[in-house]
Amino acid sequence: MRVVDEPIRLDDDIIQDPHALYRALREEGPVRPAIMPRGLRVWMVSGYAEAKALLADPRLSKDANRAQELFQARLTATGGTAGTGEPDTLLRHHMLNTDPPDHTRLRKLVNKAFTARTVARLRPRIEQITDELLDEMATRDRADLLDAFAYPLPITVICELLGIPEAERGEFREWSNTLLNSGPQENFHDAARSMAAYLTALVDAKRTAPTQDLLSDLVHVSDEGDQLSPEELVAMAFLLLVAGHETTVNLIGNSVLALLRHPDQLAALRADPSLLPGAIEEFLRFEGPINIATLRFTAEPVPVGDVEIPADEFVLISLVGANRDGARFPDPDRLDVTRPAGGHLAFGHGIHYCVGAPLARLEAEVALGRLLDRFPAIGLDGEPGELRWRESTLVHGLDRLPVVLG
């Protein structure tokens, strides 16, 4: 096995232009050691075949307790401190951070809420919310598309699904941004504490006074005698709330940016709106909403290409990198809304495939179709080079997307 010693540093330049890094990495080989923004040493995987295989490889674990032990050991070895506390732990123990059989049990309890048939019933309400937001945007000449449209649509939908009152949704975006940020974390624990306290109180309220919503169902569901513990309920609510809006926010924003940067593809989509479902798959491939899949670690040595990753090593699998791999997608850096759909890894692969994928696809289809129909002259407000990507190695989304509505 080849030994790879020199790690790359995942700094802001890489966050702002990840595709350049992944192209270079794929030329060198499918795996490379890297240093995270907060100093954690990991192994980065950017090739499609290797990413797809590892996403479904049971030798890569997501057990939160063991991951925290490894993380603490790394920090101790380098003289650092984790600084994690009870709120962080409470939010961390959800199904994305578990292995079978716990993951199987947790996933089974939420799968029914996100089937394609169940999600399809939400279309009328999603269309109504979309039209209301577009009506408000139409009163202005310019807008930040994220603030005015891409964020409020999915956060409204997921909060209504979970039964979160409208008056209590205001701070979720700030908490979510802080918790997903890869940079300095001065406010991380305050955000985690606030989110955990709010969701704990919400779960307690659903237990004593259930309403017609998904969170109440999860509090009271019993599947073959199984129920979620109080801690699991808070963590599940956190996962559904954050993942339930972050993916769609960035999918909508990234898709609009891609179209505005490629006017020929925008024209093709306007000329044939029936291309939209397939185009959404291309947007997911071309500029997906998740950069790097959530953290895994090796439970035993794992060969990747001609490199062997030792046991107890953290592994980052780049979905954005895999989806631009020319060995899988011809001319991968070209946006093509007529490209045959399918095969991308934007929603992951294997047992941790995104449970909310049907909802994200539906929201994007409604949002993009109606936005482009309502504003035929929409364009970027400013130079593309002025746009900034969020300081996160997990999510791949813009800080702002200023547009002229025409």
Coordinates of N, CA and C in Angstrom, one line a residue, residues 2 4 22-32 44-47 50 304-307:
R2 N 0.4 2.2 -0.7 CA 1.2 3.5 -0.8 C 1.0 4.3 0.5
V4 N 0.7 8.0 2.1 CA 0.5 9.4 1.8 C 0.6 10.2 3.1
Y22 N -10.8 19.4 -5.6 CA -11.2 18.1 -5.9 C -10.6 17.6 -7.2
R23 N -10.6 18.5 -8.2 CA -10.0 18.1 -9.5 C -8.5 17.7 -9.3
A24 N -7.8 18.5 -8.5 CA -6.4 18.2 -8.3 C -6.2 16.9 -7.5
L25 N -7.1 16.7 -6.5 CA -7.0 15.5 -5.7 C -7.3 14.2 -6.5
R26 N -8.3 14.3 -7.4 CA -8.6 13.1 -8.2 C -7.5 12.8 -9.1
E27 N -6.7 13.8 -9.6 CA -5.6 13.5 -10.4 C -4.5 12.7 -9.7
E28 N -4.3 13.0 -8.4 CA -3.3 12.4 -7.5 C -3.7 11.0 -7.1
G29 N -5.0 10.9 -6.8 CA -5.5 9.6 -6.2 C -6.8 9.8 -5.5
P30 N -7.5 8.8 -5.1 CA -8.9 8.9 -4.6 C -8.9 9.3 -3.1
V31 N -7.8 9.3 -2.4 CA -7.8 9.6 -1.0 C -6.5 10.4 -0.6
R32 N -6.7 11.3 0.4 CA -5.6 12.1 0.8 C -5.8 12.6 2.2
M44 N -9.5 12.5 3.3 CA -10.5 13.1 2.3 C -10.6 12.2 1.1
V45 N -11.8 11.8 0.8 CA -12.1 11.0 -0.4 C -12.9 11.8 -1.4
S46 N -12.4 11.9 -2.7 CA -13.1 12.8 -3.6 C -13.4 12.1 -5.0
G47 N -13.1 10.8 -5.1 CA -13.4 10.1 -6.3 C -14.8 9.4 -6.2
E50 N -15.0 5.5 -5.3 CA -14.5 5.3 -3.9 C -15.5 5.9 -2.9
V304 N -8.3 2.0 0.3 CA -9.0 2.8 -0.7 C -8.0 3.1 -1.8
G305 N -8.3 2.5 -3.0 CA -7.3 2.5 -4.1 C -6.0 1.9 -3.6
D306 N -4.9 2.5 -3.7 CA -3.6 1.9 -3.3 C -3.2 2.5 -2.0
V307 N -4.1 3.1 -1.2 CA -3.9 3.6 0.1 C -4.7 2.8 1.1

